[in-house]
XYZ file of C-alpha atoms in Angstrom:
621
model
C 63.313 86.045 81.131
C 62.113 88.543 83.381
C 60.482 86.246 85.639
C 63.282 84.165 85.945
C 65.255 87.064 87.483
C 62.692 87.830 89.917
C 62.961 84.204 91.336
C 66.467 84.228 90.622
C 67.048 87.860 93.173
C 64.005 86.472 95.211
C 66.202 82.843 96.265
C 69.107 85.539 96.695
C 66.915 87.214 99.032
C 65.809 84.662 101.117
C 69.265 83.080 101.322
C 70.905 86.236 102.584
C 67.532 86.568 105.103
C 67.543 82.970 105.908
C 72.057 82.648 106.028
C 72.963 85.796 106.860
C 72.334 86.289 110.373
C 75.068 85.590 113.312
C 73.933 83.229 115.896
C 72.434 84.471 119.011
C 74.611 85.355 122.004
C 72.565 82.730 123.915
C 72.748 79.752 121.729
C 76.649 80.432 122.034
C 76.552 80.295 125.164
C 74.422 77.164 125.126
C 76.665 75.842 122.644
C 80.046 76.647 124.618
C 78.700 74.881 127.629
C 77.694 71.441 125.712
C 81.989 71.903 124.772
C 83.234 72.486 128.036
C 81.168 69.569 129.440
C 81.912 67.254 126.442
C 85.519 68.041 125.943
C 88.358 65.426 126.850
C 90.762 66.649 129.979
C 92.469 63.490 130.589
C 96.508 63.789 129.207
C 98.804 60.775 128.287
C 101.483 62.110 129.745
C 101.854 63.707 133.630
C 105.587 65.054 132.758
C 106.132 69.032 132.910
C 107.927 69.017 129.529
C 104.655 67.431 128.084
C 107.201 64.382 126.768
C 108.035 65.633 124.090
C 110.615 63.753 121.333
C 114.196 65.118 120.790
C 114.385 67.335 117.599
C 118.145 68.382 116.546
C 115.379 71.504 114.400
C 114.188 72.871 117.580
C 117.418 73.023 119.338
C 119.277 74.267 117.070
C 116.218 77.006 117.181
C 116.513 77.194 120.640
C 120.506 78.252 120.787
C 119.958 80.571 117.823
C 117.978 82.439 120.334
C 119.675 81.961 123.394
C 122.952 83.334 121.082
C 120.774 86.200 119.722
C 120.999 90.229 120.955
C 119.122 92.331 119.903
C 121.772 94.463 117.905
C 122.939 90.870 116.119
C 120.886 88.132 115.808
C 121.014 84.954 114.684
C 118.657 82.501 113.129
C 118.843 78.852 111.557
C 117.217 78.498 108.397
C 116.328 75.589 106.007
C 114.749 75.755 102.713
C 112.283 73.357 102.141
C 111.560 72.762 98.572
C 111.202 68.869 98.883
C 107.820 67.763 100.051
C 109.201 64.940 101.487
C 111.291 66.900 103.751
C 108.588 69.514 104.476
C 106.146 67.102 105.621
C 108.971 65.516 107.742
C 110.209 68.773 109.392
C 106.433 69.601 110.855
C 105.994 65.989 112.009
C 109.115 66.275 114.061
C 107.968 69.367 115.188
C 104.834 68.913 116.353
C 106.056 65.930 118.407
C 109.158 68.256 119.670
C 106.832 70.683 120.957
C 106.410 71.469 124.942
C 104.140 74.457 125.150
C 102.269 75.346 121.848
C 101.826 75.171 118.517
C 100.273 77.586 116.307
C 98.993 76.568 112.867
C 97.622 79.049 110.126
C 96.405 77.842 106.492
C 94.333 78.594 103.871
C 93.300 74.955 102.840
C 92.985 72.067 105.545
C 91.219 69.152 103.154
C 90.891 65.772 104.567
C 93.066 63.675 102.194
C 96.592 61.951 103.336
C 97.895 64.970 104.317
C 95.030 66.717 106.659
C 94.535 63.693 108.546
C 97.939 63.224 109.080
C 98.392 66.686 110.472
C 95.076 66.816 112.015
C 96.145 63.392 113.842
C 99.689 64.471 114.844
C 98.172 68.163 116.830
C 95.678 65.994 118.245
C 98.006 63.737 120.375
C 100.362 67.111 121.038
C 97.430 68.255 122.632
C 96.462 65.169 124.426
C 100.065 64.987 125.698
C 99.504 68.618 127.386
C 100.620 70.960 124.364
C 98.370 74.159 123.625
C 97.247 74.043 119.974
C 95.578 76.812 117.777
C 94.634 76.202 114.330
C 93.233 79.372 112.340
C 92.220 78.383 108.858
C 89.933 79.753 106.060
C 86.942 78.809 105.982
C 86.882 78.880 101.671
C 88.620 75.557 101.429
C 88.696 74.294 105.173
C 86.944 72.198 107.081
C 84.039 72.308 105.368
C 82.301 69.137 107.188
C 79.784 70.829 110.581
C 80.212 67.014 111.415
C 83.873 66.804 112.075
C 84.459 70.081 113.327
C 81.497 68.942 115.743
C 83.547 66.230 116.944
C 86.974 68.610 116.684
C 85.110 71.121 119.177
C 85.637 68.190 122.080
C 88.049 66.241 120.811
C 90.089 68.028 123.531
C 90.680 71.144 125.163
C 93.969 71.646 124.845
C 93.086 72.078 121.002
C 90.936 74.887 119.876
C 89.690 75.708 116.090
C 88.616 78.282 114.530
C 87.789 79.610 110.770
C 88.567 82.654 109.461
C 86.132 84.855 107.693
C 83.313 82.273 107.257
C 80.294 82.930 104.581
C 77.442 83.728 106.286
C 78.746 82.511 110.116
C 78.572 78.768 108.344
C 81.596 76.250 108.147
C 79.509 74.398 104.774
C 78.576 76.636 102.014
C 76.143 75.996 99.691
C 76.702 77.138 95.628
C 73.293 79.155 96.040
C 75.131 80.757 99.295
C 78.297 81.470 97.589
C 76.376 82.906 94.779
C 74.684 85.097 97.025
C 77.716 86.100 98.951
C 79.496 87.218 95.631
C 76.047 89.892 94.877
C 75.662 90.998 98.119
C 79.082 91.435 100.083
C 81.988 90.776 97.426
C 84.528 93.144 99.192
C 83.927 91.148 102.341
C 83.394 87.309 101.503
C 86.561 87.945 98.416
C 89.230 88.853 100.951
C 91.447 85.403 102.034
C 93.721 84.629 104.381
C 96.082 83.308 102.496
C 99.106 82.847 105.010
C 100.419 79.554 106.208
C 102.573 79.375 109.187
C 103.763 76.360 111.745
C 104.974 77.880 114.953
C 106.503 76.056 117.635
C 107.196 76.827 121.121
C 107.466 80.797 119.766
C 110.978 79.374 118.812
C 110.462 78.040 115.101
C 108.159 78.431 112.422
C 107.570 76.777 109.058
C 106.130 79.616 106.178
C 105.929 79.544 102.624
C 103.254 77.970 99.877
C 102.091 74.508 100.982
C 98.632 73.774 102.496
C 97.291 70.919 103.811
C 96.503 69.109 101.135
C 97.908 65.828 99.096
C 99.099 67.672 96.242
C 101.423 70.080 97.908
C 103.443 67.203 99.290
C 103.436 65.399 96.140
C 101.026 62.941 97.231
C 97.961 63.088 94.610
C 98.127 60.731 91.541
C 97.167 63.200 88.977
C 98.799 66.625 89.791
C 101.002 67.624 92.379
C 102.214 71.327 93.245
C 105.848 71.917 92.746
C 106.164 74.262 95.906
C 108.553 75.458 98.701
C 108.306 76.515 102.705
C 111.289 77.565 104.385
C 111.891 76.736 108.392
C 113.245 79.707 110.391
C 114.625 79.037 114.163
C 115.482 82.362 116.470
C 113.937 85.579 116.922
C 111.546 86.146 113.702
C 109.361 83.396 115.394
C 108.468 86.390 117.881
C 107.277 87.959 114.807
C 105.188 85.078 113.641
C 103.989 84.993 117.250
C 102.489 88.318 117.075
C 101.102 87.619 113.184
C 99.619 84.509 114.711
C 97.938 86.307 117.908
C 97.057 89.453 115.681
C 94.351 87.010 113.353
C 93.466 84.183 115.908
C 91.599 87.718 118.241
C 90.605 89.507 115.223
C 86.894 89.524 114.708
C 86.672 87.347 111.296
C 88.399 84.672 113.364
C 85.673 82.635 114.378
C 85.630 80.121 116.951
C 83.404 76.743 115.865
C 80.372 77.824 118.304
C 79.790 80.653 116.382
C 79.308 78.720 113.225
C 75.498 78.321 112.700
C 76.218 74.908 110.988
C 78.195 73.285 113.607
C 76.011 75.366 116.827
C 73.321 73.604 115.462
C 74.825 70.455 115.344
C 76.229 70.762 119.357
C 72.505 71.719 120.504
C 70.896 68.549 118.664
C 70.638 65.898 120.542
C 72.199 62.995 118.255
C 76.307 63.160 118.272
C 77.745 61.853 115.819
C 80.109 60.199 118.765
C 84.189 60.177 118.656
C 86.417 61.529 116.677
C 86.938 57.927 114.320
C 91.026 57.083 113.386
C 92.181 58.097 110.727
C 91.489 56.568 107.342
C 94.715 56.750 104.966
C 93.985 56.283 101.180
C 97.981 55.369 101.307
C 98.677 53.756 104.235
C 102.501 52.788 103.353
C 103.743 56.466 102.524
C 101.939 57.812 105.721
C 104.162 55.440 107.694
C 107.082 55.815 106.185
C 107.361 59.993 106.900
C 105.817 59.585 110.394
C 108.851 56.727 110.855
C 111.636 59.465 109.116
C 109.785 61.862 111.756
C 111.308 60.075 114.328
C 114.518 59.307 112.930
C 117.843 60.812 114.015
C 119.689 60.310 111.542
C 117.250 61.166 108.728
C 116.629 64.748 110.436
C 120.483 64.945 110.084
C 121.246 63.818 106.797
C 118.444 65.795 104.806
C 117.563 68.195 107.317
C 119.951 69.336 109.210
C 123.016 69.144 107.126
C 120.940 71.748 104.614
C 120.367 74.473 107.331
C 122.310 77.886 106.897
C 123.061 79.753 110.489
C 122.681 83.061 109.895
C 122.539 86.635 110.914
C 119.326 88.938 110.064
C 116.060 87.027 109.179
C 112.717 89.491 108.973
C 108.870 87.649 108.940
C 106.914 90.139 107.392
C 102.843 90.036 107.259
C 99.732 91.906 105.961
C 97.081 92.823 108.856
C 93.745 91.534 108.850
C 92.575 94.648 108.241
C 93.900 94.965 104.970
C 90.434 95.353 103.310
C 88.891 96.828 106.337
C 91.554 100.076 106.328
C 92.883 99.905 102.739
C 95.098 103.326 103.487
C 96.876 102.227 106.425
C 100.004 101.265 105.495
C 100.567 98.395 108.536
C 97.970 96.496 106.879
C 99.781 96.179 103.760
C 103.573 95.526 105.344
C 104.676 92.584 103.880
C 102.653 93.493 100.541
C 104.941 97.334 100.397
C 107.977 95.641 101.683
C 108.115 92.884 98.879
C 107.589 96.114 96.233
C 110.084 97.846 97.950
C 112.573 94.627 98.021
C 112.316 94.615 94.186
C 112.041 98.155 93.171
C 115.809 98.313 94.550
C 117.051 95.611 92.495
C 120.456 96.363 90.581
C 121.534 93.508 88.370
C 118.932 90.840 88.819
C 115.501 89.734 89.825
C 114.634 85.951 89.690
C 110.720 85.638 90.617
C 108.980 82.232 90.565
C 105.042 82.569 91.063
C 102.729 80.223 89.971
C 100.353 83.091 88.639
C 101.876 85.944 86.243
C 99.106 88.685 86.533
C 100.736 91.979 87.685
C 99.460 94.552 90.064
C 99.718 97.903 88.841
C 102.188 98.492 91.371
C 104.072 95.768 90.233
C 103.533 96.522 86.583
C 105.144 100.024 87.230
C 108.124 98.863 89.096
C 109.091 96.712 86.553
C 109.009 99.246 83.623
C 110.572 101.411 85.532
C 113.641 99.051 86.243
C 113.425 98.220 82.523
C 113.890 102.059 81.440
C 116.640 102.609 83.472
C 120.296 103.073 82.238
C 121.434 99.300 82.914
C 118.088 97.610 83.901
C 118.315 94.260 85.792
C 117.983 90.650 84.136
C 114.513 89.499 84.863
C 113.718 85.883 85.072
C 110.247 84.698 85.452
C 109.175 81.214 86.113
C 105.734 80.426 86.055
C 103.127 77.948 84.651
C 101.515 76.576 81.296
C 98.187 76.327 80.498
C 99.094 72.663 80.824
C 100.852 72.940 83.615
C 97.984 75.224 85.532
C 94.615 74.781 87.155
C 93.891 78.419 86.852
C 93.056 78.659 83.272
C 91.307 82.059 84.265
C 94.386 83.428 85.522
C 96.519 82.375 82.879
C 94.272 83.965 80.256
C 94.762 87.160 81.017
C 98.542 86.648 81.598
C 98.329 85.092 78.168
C 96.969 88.795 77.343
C 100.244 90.613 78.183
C 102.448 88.561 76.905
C 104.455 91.418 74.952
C 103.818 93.432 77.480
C 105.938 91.377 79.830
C 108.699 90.471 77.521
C 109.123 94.325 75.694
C 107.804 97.123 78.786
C 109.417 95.051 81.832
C 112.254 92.675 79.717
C 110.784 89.687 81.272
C 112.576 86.462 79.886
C 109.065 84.091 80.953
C 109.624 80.158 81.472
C 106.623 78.142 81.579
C 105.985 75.124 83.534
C 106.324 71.815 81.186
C 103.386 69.342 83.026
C 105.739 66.502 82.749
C 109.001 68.255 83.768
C 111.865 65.642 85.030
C 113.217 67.750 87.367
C 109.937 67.414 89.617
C 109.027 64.138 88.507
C 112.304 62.708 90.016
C 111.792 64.481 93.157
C 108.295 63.481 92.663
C 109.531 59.463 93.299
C 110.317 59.446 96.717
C 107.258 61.156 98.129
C 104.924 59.504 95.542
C 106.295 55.541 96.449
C 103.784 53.305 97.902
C 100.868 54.948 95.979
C 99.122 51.704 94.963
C 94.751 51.388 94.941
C 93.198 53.204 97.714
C 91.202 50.746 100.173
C 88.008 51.261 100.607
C 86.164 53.861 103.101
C 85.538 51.913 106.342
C 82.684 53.332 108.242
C 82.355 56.972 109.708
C 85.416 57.248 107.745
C 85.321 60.727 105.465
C 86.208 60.846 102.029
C 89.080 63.168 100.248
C 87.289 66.393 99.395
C 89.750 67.547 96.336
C 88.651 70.782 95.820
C 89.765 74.131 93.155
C 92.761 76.204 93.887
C 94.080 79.816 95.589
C 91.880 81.944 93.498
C 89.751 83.018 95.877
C 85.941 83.280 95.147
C 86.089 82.244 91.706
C 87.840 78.973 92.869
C 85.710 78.415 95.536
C 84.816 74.408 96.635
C 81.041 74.652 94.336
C 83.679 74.985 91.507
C 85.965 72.015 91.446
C 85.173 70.442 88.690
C 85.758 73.906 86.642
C 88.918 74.148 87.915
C 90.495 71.342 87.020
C 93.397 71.560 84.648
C 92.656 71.302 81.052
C 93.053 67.717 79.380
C 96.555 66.960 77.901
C 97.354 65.395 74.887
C 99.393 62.499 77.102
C 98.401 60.392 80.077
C 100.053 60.635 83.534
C 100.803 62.435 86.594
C 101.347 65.992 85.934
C 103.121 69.334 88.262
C 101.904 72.466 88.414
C 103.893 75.523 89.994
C 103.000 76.748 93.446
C 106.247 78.049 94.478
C 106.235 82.121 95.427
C 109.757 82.832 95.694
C 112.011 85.898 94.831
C 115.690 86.712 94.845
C 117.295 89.659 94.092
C 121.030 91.026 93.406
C 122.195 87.749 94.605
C 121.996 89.154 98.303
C 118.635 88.226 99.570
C 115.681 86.348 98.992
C 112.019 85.935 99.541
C 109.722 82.720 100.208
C 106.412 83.556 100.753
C 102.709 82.947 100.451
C 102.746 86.076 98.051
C 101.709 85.523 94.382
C 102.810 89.444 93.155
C 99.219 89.419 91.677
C 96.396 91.806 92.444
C 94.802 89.614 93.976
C 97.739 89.381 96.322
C 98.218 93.210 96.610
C 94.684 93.982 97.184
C 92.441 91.694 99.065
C 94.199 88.050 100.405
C 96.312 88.767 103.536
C 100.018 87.595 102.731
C 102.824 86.768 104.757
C 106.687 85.374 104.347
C 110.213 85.112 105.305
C 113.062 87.495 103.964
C 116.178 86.296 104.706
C 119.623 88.987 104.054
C 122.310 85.877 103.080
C 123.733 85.689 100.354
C 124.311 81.588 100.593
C 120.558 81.319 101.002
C 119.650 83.619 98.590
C 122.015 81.331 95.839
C 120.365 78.243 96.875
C 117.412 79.458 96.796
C 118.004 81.058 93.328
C 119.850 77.428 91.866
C 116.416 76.139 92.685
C 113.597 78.564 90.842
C 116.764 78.194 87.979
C 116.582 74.361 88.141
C 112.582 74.869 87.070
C 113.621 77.386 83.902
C 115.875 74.250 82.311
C 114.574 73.129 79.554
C 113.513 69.708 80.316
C 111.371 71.220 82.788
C 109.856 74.302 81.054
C 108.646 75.876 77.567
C 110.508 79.466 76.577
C 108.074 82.303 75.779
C 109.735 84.510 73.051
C 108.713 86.732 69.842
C 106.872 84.314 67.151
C 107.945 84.654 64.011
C 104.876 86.620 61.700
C 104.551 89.160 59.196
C 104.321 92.589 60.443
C 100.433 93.037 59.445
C 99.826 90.342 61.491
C 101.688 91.574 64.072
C 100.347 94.754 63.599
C 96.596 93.318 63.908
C 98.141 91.654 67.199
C 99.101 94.909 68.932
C 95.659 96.650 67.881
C 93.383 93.664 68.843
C 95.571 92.882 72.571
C 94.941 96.839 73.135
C 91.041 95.941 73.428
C 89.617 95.394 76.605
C 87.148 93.550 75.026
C 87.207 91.975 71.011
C 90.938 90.629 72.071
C 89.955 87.823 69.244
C 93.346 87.720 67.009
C 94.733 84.309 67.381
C 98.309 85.022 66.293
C 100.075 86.791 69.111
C 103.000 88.403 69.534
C 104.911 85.800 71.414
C 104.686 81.652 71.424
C 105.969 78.882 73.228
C 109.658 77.273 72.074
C 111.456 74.330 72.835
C 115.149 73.423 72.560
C 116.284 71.389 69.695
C 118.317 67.824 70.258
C 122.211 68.767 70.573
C 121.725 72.235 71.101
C 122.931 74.327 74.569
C 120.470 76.520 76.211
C 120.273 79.819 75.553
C 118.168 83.019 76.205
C 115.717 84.521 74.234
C 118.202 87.372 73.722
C 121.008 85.380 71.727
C 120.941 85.649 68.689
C 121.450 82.166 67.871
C 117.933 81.718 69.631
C 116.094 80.569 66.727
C 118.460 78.215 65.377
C 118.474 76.328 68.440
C 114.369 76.513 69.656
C 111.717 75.488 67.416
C 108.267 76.819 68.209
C 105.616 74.648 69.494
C 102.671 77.155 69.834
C 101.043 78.737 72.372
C 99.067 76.083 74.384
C 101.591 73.145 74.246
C 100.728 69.662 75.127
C 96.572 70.943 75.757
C 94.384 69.025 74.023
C 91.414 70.488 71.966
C 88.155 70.817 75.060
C 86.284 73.873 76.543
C 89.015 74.789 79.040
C 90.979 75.870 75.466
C 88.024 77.561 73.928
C 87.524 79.314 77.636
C 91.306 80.493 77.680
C 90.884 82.375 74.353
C 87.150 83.577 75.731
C 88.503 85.306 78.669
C 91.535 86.719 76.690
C 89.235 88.347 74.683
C 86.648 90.071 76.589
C 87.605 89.124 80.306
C 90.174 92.122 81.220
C 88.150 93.393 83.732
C 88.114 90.661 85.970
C 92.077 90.498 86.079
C 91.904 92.430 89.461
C 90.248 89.731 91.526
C 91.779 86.702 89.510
């Protein structure tokens, strides 16, 4: 045994000796000259305005700001919680554009939906438009043979990944294993923001990556999710976010990667940048055809947006791990506590991941302990609904904590819920068998989830969701959204988790309206119904039992009691929904235990592993 952890530190060793060094100033330079020699120059289009198409989105953005002062401004906003419509909206965008377009993600895969993207910025560049995509390297990108061919595919586009493991754009598992012993603080910290900006005029913000599943357009489990599209003077603000990452120094432009500097010195190119290869060729045309129809922008764009007065874009620093005590680093992060913490009569949160901070954890009890505390509504997943078992352990944990400290009433994701399933029809038409790969054509990478580190790509097939009892497509919540007091809301990349608080940079839109904040509340509401979700509420036991519960859920460790305080309950045939509170409650639910709808398999046996004795690990969940 003690040899094998010699050669197990030794391999560590040599990785970080052999991995962890920057590359040269020289072979950069080396590197940038092969670019600007290789790069394409030649435009499509010799017009000033860089031809771009008309978009009723950007000018409506464009006379909210030409209306705005800076005493009273005024902003257009649209919430986009169809994925239909939020693929639509940056399709029309991108081709509206005239000057730039920023782009900021934490996952670019090459599915459906990152080629499509990827495709659309390419011709805005090669019409004349300036485009910047910053992305992270965890999930990114993670191909040195296409971001080769992305470093000349033209130079009105430029690339770069933010806070790459050890200077590479491919990690290995022995890498990201050495990465986690030698520099956790550094390699844990995300960037988890996602932002579209246009022109500096309008941006897109919220949950959804680039990715199939967060437009509804995987087979086997789509995000239910939600952006929201702001027009007038908080794109300034997203401007400044934007430039504030793309020139800090864990923005890395693709030279600098070792992987792909290797790959621009070597002699054999891999040649052009091939077409792209849709695995769903029908639904791709269809939303790049509604992209470029009037009267579909109109009727499900347009005809939703909300002109309005004060909008604020709020977003953690990059140096949010760097300078933990400076409080600029951690803006959006203090301003969403301090959003809540005011709350009078009501706090509707949707996040896809209940795991408090302590910050959070004290706000709420304190709001709970007051002398008329605020309804709190929490909608969040299942274990068969997530594909964070991990995560959802530990929440699993605090169950009573949630529902007797803060008053939570908890709804949890059902994995076949209608309500998403018939919004799932639209967006999911068309899916039929994928063709096969044609040649230099790359395949789908589907890789784990927004859990940082522990989620990282070596680990997809762990973090799959666990097995369900039933065949089919299932949802999972992605959605970070909060209202509160009915006045104004929040749609964010912002999970109100620690790891949110502490390490991933967040960022989002709070909009003061009370029409938005409504709409946006009907929606998390729609997901709490119970055709969509499971209630969490007080199981019926003995009082030793319950008893045994509170002493063995106060463990850090030993947490082994099966029979917890609260379970999962579903309404009964004829019956009107209810809370938890009413006292007609049980008449009306009948329980249907704890995991509902997961079948018996390791990811259930891992659940109840990690409740027991993985409570110190909740802090970087």
């Amino acid at each position: 045994m003690r040899q094998r952890w010699i050669a197990v530190s030794l391999l560590l060793v040599a990785i970080l000796i052999l991995s962890g060094c920057s590359v040269s100033p020289t072979r950069i330079r080396r590197a940038d000259a092969v670019v600007a020699s290789d790069t394409q120059r030649q435009l499509n289009c010799d017009r000033e305005d860089h031809c771009p198409v008309d978009s009723p989105l950007l000018d409506a953005a464009q006379q909210a700001m030409a209306d705005s002062t800076p005493n009273e401004p005024v902003h257009v906003v649209t919430l986009l919680n169809d994925s239909e419509a939020a693929m639509v909206a940056r399709l029309n965008l991108i081709r509206a554009a005239q000057h730039s377009i920023d782009v900021q993600t934490y996952i670019w895969d090459q599915d459906d939906a990152g080629q499509l993207m990827l495709n659309e910025l390419i011709k805005a560049a090669q019409r004349g438009v300036k485009v910047r995509i910053l992305a992270d390297q965890l999930f990114s990108f993670g191909d040195p043979v296409l971001l080769e061919r992305l470093a000349t595919v033209h130079q009105n586009l430029e690339i770069r990944l933010y806070n790459p493991t050890f200077h590479k754009a491919q990690t290995s598992v022995a890498e990201f294993s050495a990465s986690i012993v030698c520099c956790f603080m550094t390699f844990n910290q995300r960037m988890h923001n996602k932002l579209l900006l246009v022109d500096n005029l309008i941006g897109i913000t919220g949950g959804r990556n680039y990715q199939d599943r967060y437009f509804d357009w995987d087979n086997d489990f789509d995000y239910v999710d939600r952006d929201v599209m702001v027009g007038g003077p908080a794109a300034r603000k997203m401007a400044t976010s934007f430039e504030t990452f793309w020139k800090h120094k864990r923005s890395t432009p693709l030279t600098h990667l070792s992987d792909v500097n290797r790959r621009l010195l070597d002699d054999n190119h891999p040649g052009p940048l091939p077409e792209p290869h849709y695995a769903h060729p029908q639904r791709v045309a269809r939303v790049q055809e509604e992209a470029g129809d009037g009267g579909w922008i109109d009727d499900v764009l347009v005809s939703d947006t909300l002109r309005t007065g004060r909008v604020d874009f709020f977003s953690d620093l990059p140096a949010k791990t760097d300078q933990p005590d400076k409080r600029s680093a951690h803006e959006f992060t203090a301003h969403l506590m301090r959003m809540v913490g005011a709350a009078q009569h009501e706090v509707v949160l949707q996040t896809p991941y209940l795991v408090m901070s302590d910050r959070a954890n004290a706000i709420f009890e304190r709001l709970h302990k007051g002398d008329s505390p605020p309804r709190i509504v929490v909608s969040t997943n299942s274990l068969a609904s997530t594909d964070a078992f991990a995560v959802y352990a530990l929440s699993y944990k605090h169950r009573k904590r949630y529902l007797k400290d803060f008053g939570f009433e908890i709804y949890e994701m059902k994995p076949r819920a209608e309500g998403p399933a018939e919004d799932n029809a639209e967006s999911a038409a068309d899916d039929g068998p994928p063709p096969p790969l044609q040649g230099g054509a790359t395949p789908p990478r589907h890789v784990g989830n927004e859990r940082g580190l522990l989620g990282s790509r070596s680990s997809g097939r762990r973090n799959r969701p666990a097995p369900l009892t039933t065949p089919g497509r299932r949802f999972g919540l992605h959605a970070k959204s909060i209202v509160v007091d009915d006045d104004f809301a929040m749609v964010g990349s912002h999970n109100f988790d620690p790891r949110s608080d502490h390490y991933n940079t967040e960022a989002g839109v709070i909009v003061y309206d009370a029409r938005f904040a409504n709409e946006l509340r009907d929606s998390i509401l729609r997901d709490t119904q119970p055709e969509n979700a499971w209630v969490i509420a007080p199981r019926q036991q003995s009082r030793l039992s319950m008893a045994i519960g509170d002493v063995s859920a106060s463990l850090p460790v030993f947490d082994l009691w099966p029979y917890r305080y609260a379970t999962g309950y579903d309404l009964k045939a004829g019956c009107t929904p209810m809370r938890p509170s009413d006292p007609g409650f049980l008449s009306c639910y009948t329980p249907v235990g704890d995991f509902p709808d997961v079948d018996v398999s390791p990811k259930l046996i891992y659940t109840r592993l990690i409740t027991a004795f993985g409570a110190g690990v909740q802090g970087v969940l």
